[in-house]
Amino acid sequence: MDLLTAIQSNLLSPAILFFALGVFAAVSKSDLKFPESLYTTLTIYLLTAIGFKGGVAINEAGLGAVWLPALAAMGLGGLIPLWTYPVLRKLGKFSMADAGAIAAHYGSVSAVTFIAATNFLKSINQPYESYASAFLAVMESPAIIVGVMLGKGALGGGKFSLSDAGVRHALRDAVLGKGVLLLIGAMVIGALSGKRGMASVEGFFVTPFQGVLALFLLEMGMVAGKRLGDLKRVGLFLLLFGVTAPLVHGCLGVLLGGWVGLSTGGATLLGVLAASASYIAAPAAVRLSLPDANPTYSLTAALAITFPFNITVGIPLFFELAKILHA
Amino acid sequence: MDLLTAIQSNLLSPAILFFALGVFAAVSKSDLKFPESLYTTLTIYLLTAIGFKGGVAINEAGLGAVWLPALAAMGLGGLIPLWTYPVLRKLGKFSMADAGAIAAHYGSVSAVTFIAATNFLKSINQPYESYASAFLAVMESPAIIVGVMLGKGALGGGKFSLSDAGVRHALRDAVLGKGVLLLIGAMVIGALSGKRGMASVEGFFVTPFQGVLALFLLEMGMVAGKRLGDLKRVGLFLLLFGVTAPLVHGCLGVLLGGWVGLSTGGATLLGVLAASASYIAAPAAVRLSLPDANPTYSLTAALAITFPFNITVGIPLFFELAKILHA
Amino acid sequence: MDLLTAIQSNLLSPAILFFALGVFAAVSKSDLKFPESLYTTLTIYLLTAIGFKGGVAINEAGLGAVWLPALAAMGLGGLIPLWTYPVLRKLGKFSMADAGAIAAHYGSVSAVTFIAATNFLKSINQPYESYASAFLAVMESPAIIVGVMLGKGALGGGKFSLSDAGVRHALRDAVLGKGVLLLIGAMVIGALSGKRGMASVEGFFVTPFQGVLALFLLEMGMVAGKRLGDLKRVGLFLLLFGVTAPLVHGCLGVLLGGWVGLSTGGATLLGVLAASASYIAAPAAVRLSLPDANPTYSLTAALAITFPFNITVGIPLFFELAKILHA
Amino acid sequence: MNLHPMKLVTIICESVLEERVVELLRECGAHGHTAFDVRGSGNQGQRSADMLESGNVKINAIVKPAVSELLLQKLHDDLFKSYAMIAYETDVRVLRPQKF
Amino acid sequence: MNLHPMKLVTIICESVLEERVVELLRECGAHGHTAFDVRGSGNQGQRSADMLESGNVKINAIVKPAVSELLLQKLHDDLFKSYAMIAYETDVRVLRPQKF
Amino acid sequence: MNLHPMKLVTIICESVLEERVVELLRECGAHGHTAFDVRGSGNQGQRSADMLESGNVKINAIVKPAVSELLLQKLHDDLFKSYAMIAYETDVRVLRPQKF
Ligand SMILES: Nc1ncnc2c1ncn2[C@@H]1O[C@H](COP(=O)(O)O)[C@@H](O)[C@H]1O
Ligand SMILES: Nc1ncnc2c1ncn2[C@@H]1O[C@H](COP(=O)(O)O)[C@@H](O)[C@H]1O
Ligand SMILES: Nc1ncnc2c1ncn2[C@@H]1O[C@H](COP(=O)(O)O)[C@@H](O)[C@H]1O
Ligand code: NA
Ligand code: NA
Ligand code: NA
């Protein structure tokens, strides 16, 4: 299967099509509206399921196989803001706060993009390290901390201080936020209960999983669609950044994945993680600690540009790259 | 299986029994209460699932097989108000607004009644055209538009006007309301992703489907049960109408179904659709565009009379009729 | 498998581990929060599913097999307050209202503890009477009524009166509350629709059941964890009571189960029911009818002491006891 | 336009009380009410709304001044002592006084 | 600190009306609004919020006194007769008057 | 019956701020609060409540007049500039003044 076939087959998967339907619903101003609690419920389900499955995989593969690539993933996440921040400052002319905020979002990761990538690999029967959700878990926080410090000017001797109530709340959210807690918690549970545990809860965490993702992407499509109107306001530079950054970071991730010994599937996933931008953990933490950053910039770029780019074109692209690398 | 056995087996299905439990809960004033978001969530699930399955069926059958019966279904829906309106005006002595409102509800369709009918057919192993949910999708709007125009006196030179804010909102809701959007959207997705798509989301859209319907009918039972108290207020005429209209329209639908070449199962479904009265799309649209219509009339008739009649007696009845017709 | 292995295997089941994760989330003040409607939704699901399955089992076993143990269970529930009340009054120095309230909670039962016990038995392939959920249904109300009467001083000629609005509402909730209604309602439905009904809704009420329980226990863990801070306030006596009462009642239940002819699994379940303390039906009914009772006492004891004790240590313990008894 | 003064009575209490409070409202002469679920904290600790049993509800009723006085008195006498709750009165103006 | 008097207009109506009422608010000159779903009872019976179609919504807007008057008048003329709804005005004080 | 005047402070702000605002309330001397999730629109656009991150919360606290003043001042100084939010004060009357 070449790149075009891969992209096409990806575009015709129910999950992606439901995302498109959501965008359409938002743009056409339909009265379709998800109940406010459904978004959170689906998030909890997806994070728990992906964490649990990853834990069962760790139980089987052993921690020995996981620590090196996980460390590499974590490092990559923490480093990404270090080059995106100056680019945003110099080329994008963003304020310190805005540049730090955007850098934090792009260094952190998107769980749903990751899940869409595992679905893509499954649909084409491409094996991958199922413990890869451990990378997702460890990549969420570091970039947020680095990005916030950059945005506060801490590296230039600025005013990053733990006595600031916003920073304190933000740090706690970055390290112990619901995303990390559910992912790592469910992972530990999966690792402890192993195959026998999986057998008992498979009918909930595995059987309906892909369908739930499709429903969630319908809602994500509506959320992203409502942000399309903001595209004009964020400016051309950020539009370009929203596509270039995932391309660059995705390639880096794939390379790093190959280098630390991941399979074609695993390297694809690390690429996808690096390419993805957070819209759950990062927005809340950044909003609290960098109040002067305009959330429209980071959220619109992450949700309305990078997320759709990754789930439609990015995933098959990084997969093709991983294949070439392993050939 | 003769009519009585069919009715009896239908009455003992979990879905119908859960509906009865819901009515009991409402009537006995139990403190059972579904969270406000659960009703909407279940609606979204049922509409998406039924649409998606229909789309996969269209993908297999080809649009060529679908368009004629779909067109017939649509026509039937649009025509029903044309005779129910004068009946309600002349015999029922209803005001123009009320007659138009009720006509709109009875021309439009009830997704849950349709789903209960497919479950009935499945439970007796009766095959049917699985693309029949396309009929459901196209029958929702036309009757609403016709009924509202009648209620506004448009056909008698009255004041139906697009500059009326209520009418504008109502038209948009009728054509692009969440019901139609989810049904048609999921149908297109099913048609595009086909069998491969179905394989991936089957564990969500098919496996738990009948159980979710049972839970939804529990809630519907509570909603209908709360309306039982209004039965006195709507008058004897509407009580009779709530049973006669589905009988007449159901027979019409079965006949039309046979005429356009549907199987016994398919004709049953078209009959059920014609017999059913809307309580999702129609109430909102009608409320906005015919504010002087008393919603107690249309909602009580649709929910507390016609809906229970159809899911208990109507479905097996129309099935028997379809069998006779095809024998 | 001896007691320690049983306890250990129970502690490593996903459900128990998710409970621990919930406690951790609450204690660490993570921002993880379940949407307010999710708790209710999961409760409705669990009660309906367990009731329905029990009904199907009754359909198979016949009412003849069920009535004697059910009556015994009901009697046990109603009697428990008769000795816990004086103990709480004399040894615990509680006020009449408080002693009655706590007695009502401990005589009534916890559906989730029961479900966790059936899961434990299933995971070790121990058969049990699947109609045992009938015991759960009949044990909920009697203790509440007895406890409230005791708390009102009715047995000492006190002021228990049906003209008290609180008592009236409470009685209705105890007898017709959502817990009883869903359990008994679903049970009747299961008994009426039997195996054929089960076949149609199995994908919803059985397949994902254990996973849903795990998710619910995550939330229960958070609820219990938030109450840990109240442990100091309830005093040492209640801490001891929260562990001693389930031990005593659990043994009684197992003995009674053996005596009325239940299998090892069934006797275990009756023990678990007797040992469990209510935190759904009892709190609401008691709050309305014994307003002077401090809900912190009963809820903290039931939720933060007895519930965790039962699902971790109690269940395997009562199972071992039942085994010894049947050996 | 003619606005008429009325009293808005607000009651925030344990969810289990909703039905009783609404009954009380009717008895005192209120012709309607509005309710919704809230979370909160007060003397009796935090009330989190995750279980109905430990959640709060906020109930509003627009009533004539005399009704407000009666209502607050009754709440005080019957419920204030035993339950986690607060109640307060606000001045509002409405268009159709006969409705309340 | 300088607090400025404003009017808080509250509208409780059938959920289907939300969009129209918000449009009306804008037309009358409100610069913002807040909305949430409620249940309630009134002249037109109980409204339970289990179906959107039979639920209520509560809409708040802080506006200048002149806007409040215009708004209530419009609600009265356009919607009061046909729909289950109430509206009322309260005096409030804000810090940044130019915002409203 | 003896009603005592109090101030009701209402804050409508981004959901992420809830914890900070409640802390601030305590610091300024409020003895309780009530909160619930809302949607709305204002200067900073529409806030839809589908994601916590873009939702609003409405926080109420009944406090003594002095506390209200302090609170509004603090909100103004610490949060108004950077966040989507409004705050206002209403006069209310309560039965048990010592509770607030
Ligand atoms: N000062 C206050 N301001 C606003 N709401 C309050 C206040 N005090 C109490 N409440 C609400 O009333 C409920 C019961 O209060 P309490 O009886 O003090 O525990 C609390 O959970 C809050 O929702
Ligand atoms: N007196 C009242 N106090 C508070 N809310 C009311 C009152 N009357 C009506 N409402 C609310 O307004 C809605 C519509 O009222 P109505 O048009 O009287 O049926 C009701 O469902 C209640 O939510
Ligand atoms: N005039 C207003 N009336 C009622 N609520 C408002 C008003 N202005 C703003 N809000 C609420 O406060 C939130 C933040 O406002 P803003 O900072 O203006 O975007 C909005 O999302 C609304 O929920
Ligand atoms: Na990234
Ligand atoms: Na119809
Ligand atoms: Na018990």
PDB file of N, CA and C in Angstrom, chain B residues 112-174:
ATOM      1  N   VAL B 112     -37.644   5.744  17.177  1.00  0.00           N
ATOM      2  CA  VAL B 112     -37.633   4.639  18.128  1.00  0.00           C
ATOM      3  C   VAL B 112     -38.680   3.595  17.764  1.00  0.00           C
ATOM      4  N   THR B 113     -39.823   4.051  17.248  1.00  0.00           N
ATOM      5  CA  THR B 113     -40.811   3.089  16.771  1.00  0.00           C
ATOM      6  C   THR B 113     -40.208   2.247  15.651  1.00  0.00           C
ATOM      7  N   PHE B 114     -39.516   2.926  14.739  1.00  0.00           N
ATOM      8  CA  PHE B 114     -38.860   2.219  13.641  1.00  0.00           C
ATOM      9  C   PHE B 114     -37.877   1.174  14.169  1.00  0.00           C
ATOM     10  N   ILE B 115     -37.062   1.586  15.137  1.00  0.00           N
ATOM     11  CA  ILE B 115     -36.060   0.676  15.691  1.00  0.00           C
ATOM     12  C   ILE B 115     -36.741  -0.514  16.373  1.00  0.00           C
ATOM     13  N   ALA B 116     -37.819  -0.229  17.099  1.00  0.00           N
ATOM     14  CA  ALA B 116     -38.532  -1.330  17.744  1.00  0.00           C
ATOM     15  C   ALA B 116     -39.049  -2.310  16.701  1.00  0.00           C
ATOM     16  N   ALA B 117     -39.460  -1.770  15.540  1.00  0.00           N
ATOM     17  CA  ALA B 117     -39.965  -2.648  14.480  1.00  0.00           C
ATOM     18  C   ALA B 117     -38.837  -3.517  13.914  1.00  0.00           C
ATOM     19  N   THR B 118     -37.667  -2.916  13.687  1.00  0.00           N
ATOM     20  CA  THR B 118     -36.561  -3.746  13.174  1.00  0.00           C
ATOM     21  C   THR B 118     -36.200  -4.827  14.199  1.00  0.00           C
ATOM     22  N   ASN B 119     -36.252  -4.482  15.472  1.00  0.00           N
ATOM     23  CA  ASN B 119     -35.958  -5.481  16.499  1.00  0.00           C
ATOM     24  C   ASN B 119     -36.983  -6.605  16.481  1.00  0.00           C
ATOM     25  N   PHE B 120     -38.250  -6.240  16.301  1.00  0.00           N
ATOM     26  CA  PHE B 120     -39.295  -7.247  16.217  1.00  0.00           C
ATOM     27  C   PHE B 120     -39.005  -8.197  15.054  1.00  0.00           C
ATOM     28  N   LEU B 121     -38.697  -7.619  13.881  1.00  0.00           N
ATOM     29  CA  LEU B 121     -38.423  -8.459  12.714  1.00  0.00           C
ATOM     30  C   LEU B 121     -37.217  -9.348  12.965  1.00  0.00           C
ATOM     31  N   LYS B 122     -36.180  -8.772  13.578  1.00  0.00           N
ATOM     32  CA  LYS B 122     -34.994  -9.568  13.859  1.00  0.00           C
ATOM     33  C   LYS B 122     -35.345 -10.724  14.802  1.00  0.00           C
ATOM     34  N   SER B 123     -36.149 -10.421  15.808  1.00  0.00           N
ATOM     35  CA  SER B 123     -36.436 -11.448  16.815  1.00  0.00           C
ATOM     36  C   SER B 123     -37.231 -12.610  16.235  1.00  0.00           C
ATOM     37  N   ILE B 124     -37.980 -12.373  15.146  1.00  0.00           N
ATOM     38  CA  ILE B 124     -38.705 -13.498  14.523  1.00  0.00           C
ATOM     39  C   ILE B 124     -38.005 -13.940  13.242  1.00  0.00           C
ATOM     40  N   ASN B 125     -36.728 -13.490  13.098  1.00  0.00           N
ATOM     41  CA  ASN B 125     -35.921 -13.892  11.940  1.00  0.00           C
ATOM     42  C   ASN B 125     -36.563 -13.549  10.590  1.00  0.00           C
ATOM     43  N   GLN B 126     -37.241 -12.437  10.561  1.00  0.00           N
ATOM     44  CA  GLN B 126     -37.848 -11.989   9.317  1.00  0.00           C
ATOM     45  C   GLN B 126     -36.877 -11.040   8.606  1.00  0.00           C
ATOM     46  N   PRO B 127     -36.396 -11.389   7.411  1.00  0.00           N
ATOM     47  CA  PRO B 127     -35.467 -10.472   6.728  1.00  0.00           C
ATOM     48  C   PRO B 127     -36.169  -9.194   6.284  1.00  0.00           C
ATOM     49  N   TYR B 128     -35.392  -8.126   6.165  1.00  0.00           N
ATOM     50  CA  TYR B 128     -35.931  -6.864   5.641  1.00  0.00           C
ATOM     51  C   TYR B 128     -34.803  -6.088   4.984  1.00  0.00           C
ATOM     52  N   GLU B 129     -35.162  -5.127   4.162  1.00  0.00           N
ATOM     53  CA  GLU B 129     -34.165  -4.294   3.508  1.00  0.00           C
ATOM     54  C   GLU B 129     -33.463  -3.455   4.583  1.00  0.00           C
ATOM     55  N   SER B 130     -32.185  -3.721   4.821  1.00  0.00           N
ATOM     56  CA  SER B 130     -31.559  -3.004   5.937  1.00  0.00           C
ATOM     57  C   SER B 130     -31.347  -1.521   5.614  1.00  0.00           C
ATOM     58  N   TYR B 131     -31.491  -1.168   4.343  1.00  0.00           N
ATOM     59  CA  TYR B 131     -31.361   0.259   4.017  1.00  0.00           C
ATOM     60  C   TYR B 131     -32.644   1.023   4.325  1.00  0.00           C
ATOM     61  N   ALA B 132     -33.601   0.349   4.981  1.00  0.00           N
ATOM     62  CA  ALA B 132     -34.889   1.003   5.244  1.00  0.00           C
ATOM     63  C   ALA B 132     -34.745   2.233   6.122  1.00  0.00           C
ATOM     64  N   SER B 133     -33.638   2.354   6.868  1.00  0.00           N
ATOM     65  CA  SER B 133     -33.498   3.562   7.681  1.00  0.00           C
ATOM     66  C   SER B 133     -33.384   4.792   6.793  1.00  0.00           C
ATOM     67  N   ALA B 134     -33.086   4.599   5.508  1.00  0.00           N
ATOM     68  CA  ALA B 134     -33.123   5.734   4.588  1.00  0.00           C
ATOM     69  C   ALA B 134     -34.533   6.319   4.526  1.00  0.00           C
ATOM     70  N   PHE B 135     -35.543   5.460   4.604  1.00  0.00           N
ATOM     71  CA  PHE B 135     -36.928   5.971   4.570  1.00  0.00           C
ATOM     72  C   PHE B 135     -37.174   6.835   5.798  1.00  0.00           C
ATOM     73  N   LEU B 136     -36.696   6.314   6.939  1.00  0.00           N
ATOM     74  CA  LEU B 136     -36.827   7.067   8.177  1.00  0.00           C
ATOM     75  C   LEU B 136     -36.247   8.477   7.997  1.00  0.00           C
ATOM     76  N   ALA B 137     -35.062   8.532   7.409  1.00  0.00           N
ATOM     77  CA  ALA B 137     -34.371   9.823   7.264  1.00  0.00           C
ATOM     78  C   ALA B 137     -35.149  10.793   6.376  1.00  0.00           C
ATOM     79  N   VAL B 138     -35.682  10.303   5.274  1.00  0.00           N
ATOM     80  CA  VAL B 138     -36.322  11.232   4.339  1.00  0.00           C
ATOM     81  C   VAL B 138     -37.764  11.562   4.724  1.00  0.00           C
ATOM     82  N   MET B 139     -38.342  10.813   5.650  1.00  0.00           N
ATOM     83  CA  MET B 139     -39.733  11.081   6.016  1.00  0.00           C
ATOM     84  C   MET B 139     -39.863  12.092   7.144  1.00  0.00           C
ATOM     85  N   GLU B 140     -38.743  12.472   7.755  1.00  0.00           N
ATOM     86  CA  GLU B 140     -38.869  13.313   8.933  1.00  0.00           C
ATOM     87  C   GLU B 140     -39.330  14.740   8.591  1.00  0.00           C
ATOM     88  N   SER B 141     -38.708  15.351   7.600  1.00  0.00           N
ATOM     89  CA  SER B 141     -38.939  16.771   7.369  1.00  0.00           C
ATOM     90  C   SER B 141     -40.185  17.152   6.572  1.00  0.00           C
ATOM     91  N   PRO B 142     -40.482  16.457   5.449  1.00  0.00           N
ATOM     92  CA  PRO B 142     -41.536  16.999   4.571  1.00  0.00           C
ATOM     93  C   PRO B 142     -42.834  17.309   5.314  1.00  0.00           C
ATOM     94  N   ALA B 143     -43.290  16.387   6.133  1.00  0.00           N
ATOM     95  CA  ALA B 143     -44.571  16.587   6.810  1.00  0.00           C
ATOM     96  C   ALA B 143     -44.522  17.798   7.729  1.00  0.00           C
ATOM     97  N   ILE B 144     -43.374  18.050   8.335  1.00  0.00           N
ATOM     98  CA  ILE B 144     -43.282  19.201   9.228  1.00  0.00           C
ATOM     99  C   ILE B 144     -43.518  20.483   8.432  1.00  0.00           C
ATOM    100  N   ILE B 145     -42.873  20.554   7.279  1.00  0.00           N
ATOM    101  CA  ILE B 145     -43.023  21.762   6.465  1.00  0.00           C
ATOM    102  C   ILE B 145     -44.471  21.919   6.004  1.00  0.00           C
ATOM    103  N   VAL B 146     -45.049  20.825   5.519  1.00  0.00           N
ATOM    104  CA  VAL B 146     -46.437  20.902   5.052  1.00  0.00           C
ATOM    105  C   VAL B 146     -47.381  21.254   6.205  1.00  0.00           C
ATOM    106  N   GLY B 147     -47.198  20.575   7.331  1.00  0.00           N
ATOM    107  CA  GLY B 147     -48.075  20.820   8.472  1.00  0.00           C
ATOM    108  C   GLY B 147     -47.994  22.262   8.953  1.00  0.00           C
ATOM    109  N   VAL B 148     -46.780  22.805   9.022  1.00  0.00           N
ATOM    110  CA  VAL B 148     -46.624  24.177   9.476  1.00  0.00           C
ATOM    111  C   VAL B 148     -47.292  25.142   8.502  1.00  0.00           C
ATOM    112  N   MET B 149     -47.126  24.886   7.199  1.00  0.00           N
ATOM    113  CA  MET B 149     -47.769  25.757   6.218  1.00  0.00           C
ATOM    114  C   MET B 149     -49.289  25.705   6.368  1.00  0.00           C
ATOM    115  N   LEU B 150     -49.813  24.510   6.565  1.00  0.00           N
ATOM    116  CA  LEU B 150     -51.249  24.388   6.777  1.00  0.00           C
ATOM    117  C   LEU B 150     -51.678  25.157   8.015  1.00  0.00           C
ATOM    118  N   GLY B 151     -50.916  24.981   9.087  1.00  0.00           N
ATOM    119  CA  GLY B 151     -51.271  25.626  10.350  1.00  0.00           C
ATOM    120  C   GLY B 151     -51.217  27.141  10.256  1.00  0.00           C
ATOM    121  N   LYS B 152     -50.346  27.642   9.389  1.00  0.00           N
ATOM    122  CA  LYS B 152     -50.239  29.091   9.199  1.00  0.00           C
ATOM    123  C   LYS B 152     -51.302  29.596   8.237  1.00  0.00           C
ATOM    124  N   GLY B 153     -52.067  28.694   7.677  1.00  0.00           N
ATOM    125  CA  GLY B 153     -53.077  29.097   6.717  1.00  0.00           C
ATOM    126  C   GLY B 153     -52.494  29.452   5.368  1.00  0.00           C
ATOM    127  N   ALA B 154     -51.271  28.992   5.109  1.00  0.00           N
ATOM    128  CA  ALA B 154     -50.593  29.382   3.868  1.00  0.00           C
ATOM    129  C   ALA B 154     -51.376  28.922   2.657  1.00  0.00           C
ATOM    130  N   LEU B 155     -51.969  27.736   2.740  1.00  0.00           N
ATOM    131  CA  LEU B 155     -52.669  27.227   1.571  1.00  0.00           C
ATOM    132  C   LEU B 155     -53.970  27.983   1.346  1.00  0.00           C
ATOM    133  N   GLY B 156     -54.455  28.628   2.370  1.00  0.00           N
ATOM    134  CA  GLY B 156     -55.637  29.463   2.182  1.00  0.00           C
ATOM    135  C   GLY B 156     -55.249  30.942   2.051  1.00  0.00           C
ATOM    136  N   GLY B 157     -54.021  31.180   1.603  1.00  0.00           N
ATOM    137  CA  GLY B 157     -53.592  32.569   1.430  1.00  0.00           C
ATOM    138  C   GLY B 157     -53.191  33.232   2.741  1.00  0.00           C
ATOM    139  N   GLY B 158     -52.885  32.454   3.736  1.00  0.00           N
ATOM    140  CA  GLY B 158     -52.562  32.979   5.062  1.00  0.00           C
ATOM    141  C   GLY B 158     -51.171  33.564   5.159  1.00  0.00           C
ATOM    142  N   LYS B 159     -50.680  33.673   6.412  1.00  0.00           N
ATOM    143  CA  LYS B 159     -49.495  34.488   6.674  1.00  0.00           C
ATOM    144  C   LYS B 159     -48.224  33.668   6.918  1.00  0.00           C
ATOM    145  N   PHE B 160     -47.960  32.683   6.078  1.00  0.00           N
ATOM    146  CA  PHE B 160     -46.712  31.944   6.183  1.00  0.00           C
ATOM    147  C   PHE B 160     -45.601  32.775   5.565  1.00  0.00           C
ATOM    148  N   SER B 161     -44.618  33.156   6.337  1.00  0.00           N
ATOM    149  CA  SER B 161     -43.620  34.059   5.774  1.00  0.00           C
ATOM    150  C   SER B 161     -42.241  33.761   6.317  1.00  0.00           C
ATOM    151  N   LEU B 162     -41.251  33.764   5.443  1.00  0.00           N
ATOM    152  CA  LEU B 162     -39.889  33.453   5.867  1.00  0.00           C
ATOM    153  C   LEU B 162     -39.279  34.563   6.715  1.00  0.00           C
ATOM    154  N   SER B 163     -39.932  35.706   6.769  1.00  0.00           N
ATOM    155  CA  SER B 163     -39.361  36.774   7.584  1.00  0.00           C
ATOM    156  C   SER B 163     -39.781  36.604   9.053  1.00  0.00           C
ATOM    157  N   ASP B 164     -40.645  35.642   9.320  1.00  0.00           N
ATOM    158  CA  ASP B 164     -41.032  35.342  10.698  1.00  0.00           C
ATOM    159  C   ASP B 164     -39.897  34.545  11.355  1.00  0.00           C
ATOM    160  N   ALA B 165     -39.332  35.088  12.453  1.00  0.00           N
ATOM    161  CA  ALA B 165     -38.162  34.446  13.077  1.00  0.00           C
ATOM    162  C   ALA B 165     -38.462  33.005  13.464  1.00  0.00           C
ATOM    163  N   GLY B 166     -39.662  32.772  14.008  1.00  0.00           N
ATOM    164  CA  GLY B 166     -40.016  31.418  14.416  1.00  0.00           C
ATOM    165  C   GLY B 166     -40.015  30.468  13.238  1.00  0.00           C
ATOM    166  N   VAL B 167     -40.598  30.889  12.122  1.00  0.00           N
ATOM    167  CA  VAL B 167     -40.664  30.027  10.950  1.00  0.00           C
ATOM    168  C   VAL B 167     -39.260  29.740  10.431  1.00  0.00           C
ATOM    169  N   ARG B 168     -38.415  30.771  10.415  1.00  0.00           N
ATOM    170  CA  ARG B 168     -37.051  30.578   9.925  1.00  0.00           C
ATOM    171  C   ARG B 168     -36.323  29.529  10.755  1.00  0.00           C
ATOM    172  N   HIS B 169     -36.358  29.694  12.076  1.00  0.00           N
ATOM    173  CA  HIS B 169     -35.704  28.713  12.937  1.00  0.00           C
ATOM    174  C   HIS B 169     -36.294  27.328  12.755  1.00  0.00           C
ATOM    175  N   ALA B 170     -37.608  27.288  12.592  1.00  0.00           N
ATOM    176  CA  ALA B 170     -38.276  25.995  12.496  1.00  0.00           C
ATOM    177  C   ALA B 170     -37.888  25.273  11.217  1.00  0.00           C
ATOM    178  N   LEU B 171     -37.853  26.025  10.108  1.00  0.00           N
ATOM    179  CA  LEU B 171     -37.493  25.409   8.834  1.00  0.00           C
ATOM    180  C   LEU B 171     -36.086  24.834   8.909  1.00  0.00           C
ATOM    181  N   ARG B 172     -35.172  25.623   9.476  1.00  0.00           N
ATOM    182  CA  ARG B 172     -33.798  25.144   9.595  1.00  0.00           C
ATOM    183  C   ARG B 172     -33.766  23.870  10.439  1.00  0.00           C
ATOM    184  N   ASP B 173     -34.524  23.866  11.538  1.00  0.00           N
ATOM    185  CA  ASP B 173     -34.539  22.679  12.387  1.00  0.00           C
ATOM    186  C   ASP B 173     -35.167  21.488  11.673  1.00  0.00           C
ATOM    187  N   ALA B 174     -36.161  21.745  10.848  1.00  0.00           N
ATOM    188  CA  ALA B 174     -36.809  20.633  10.161  1.00  0.00           C
ATOM    189  C   ALA B 174     -35.853  20.015   9.147  1.00  0.00           C
TER     190      ALA B 174
END
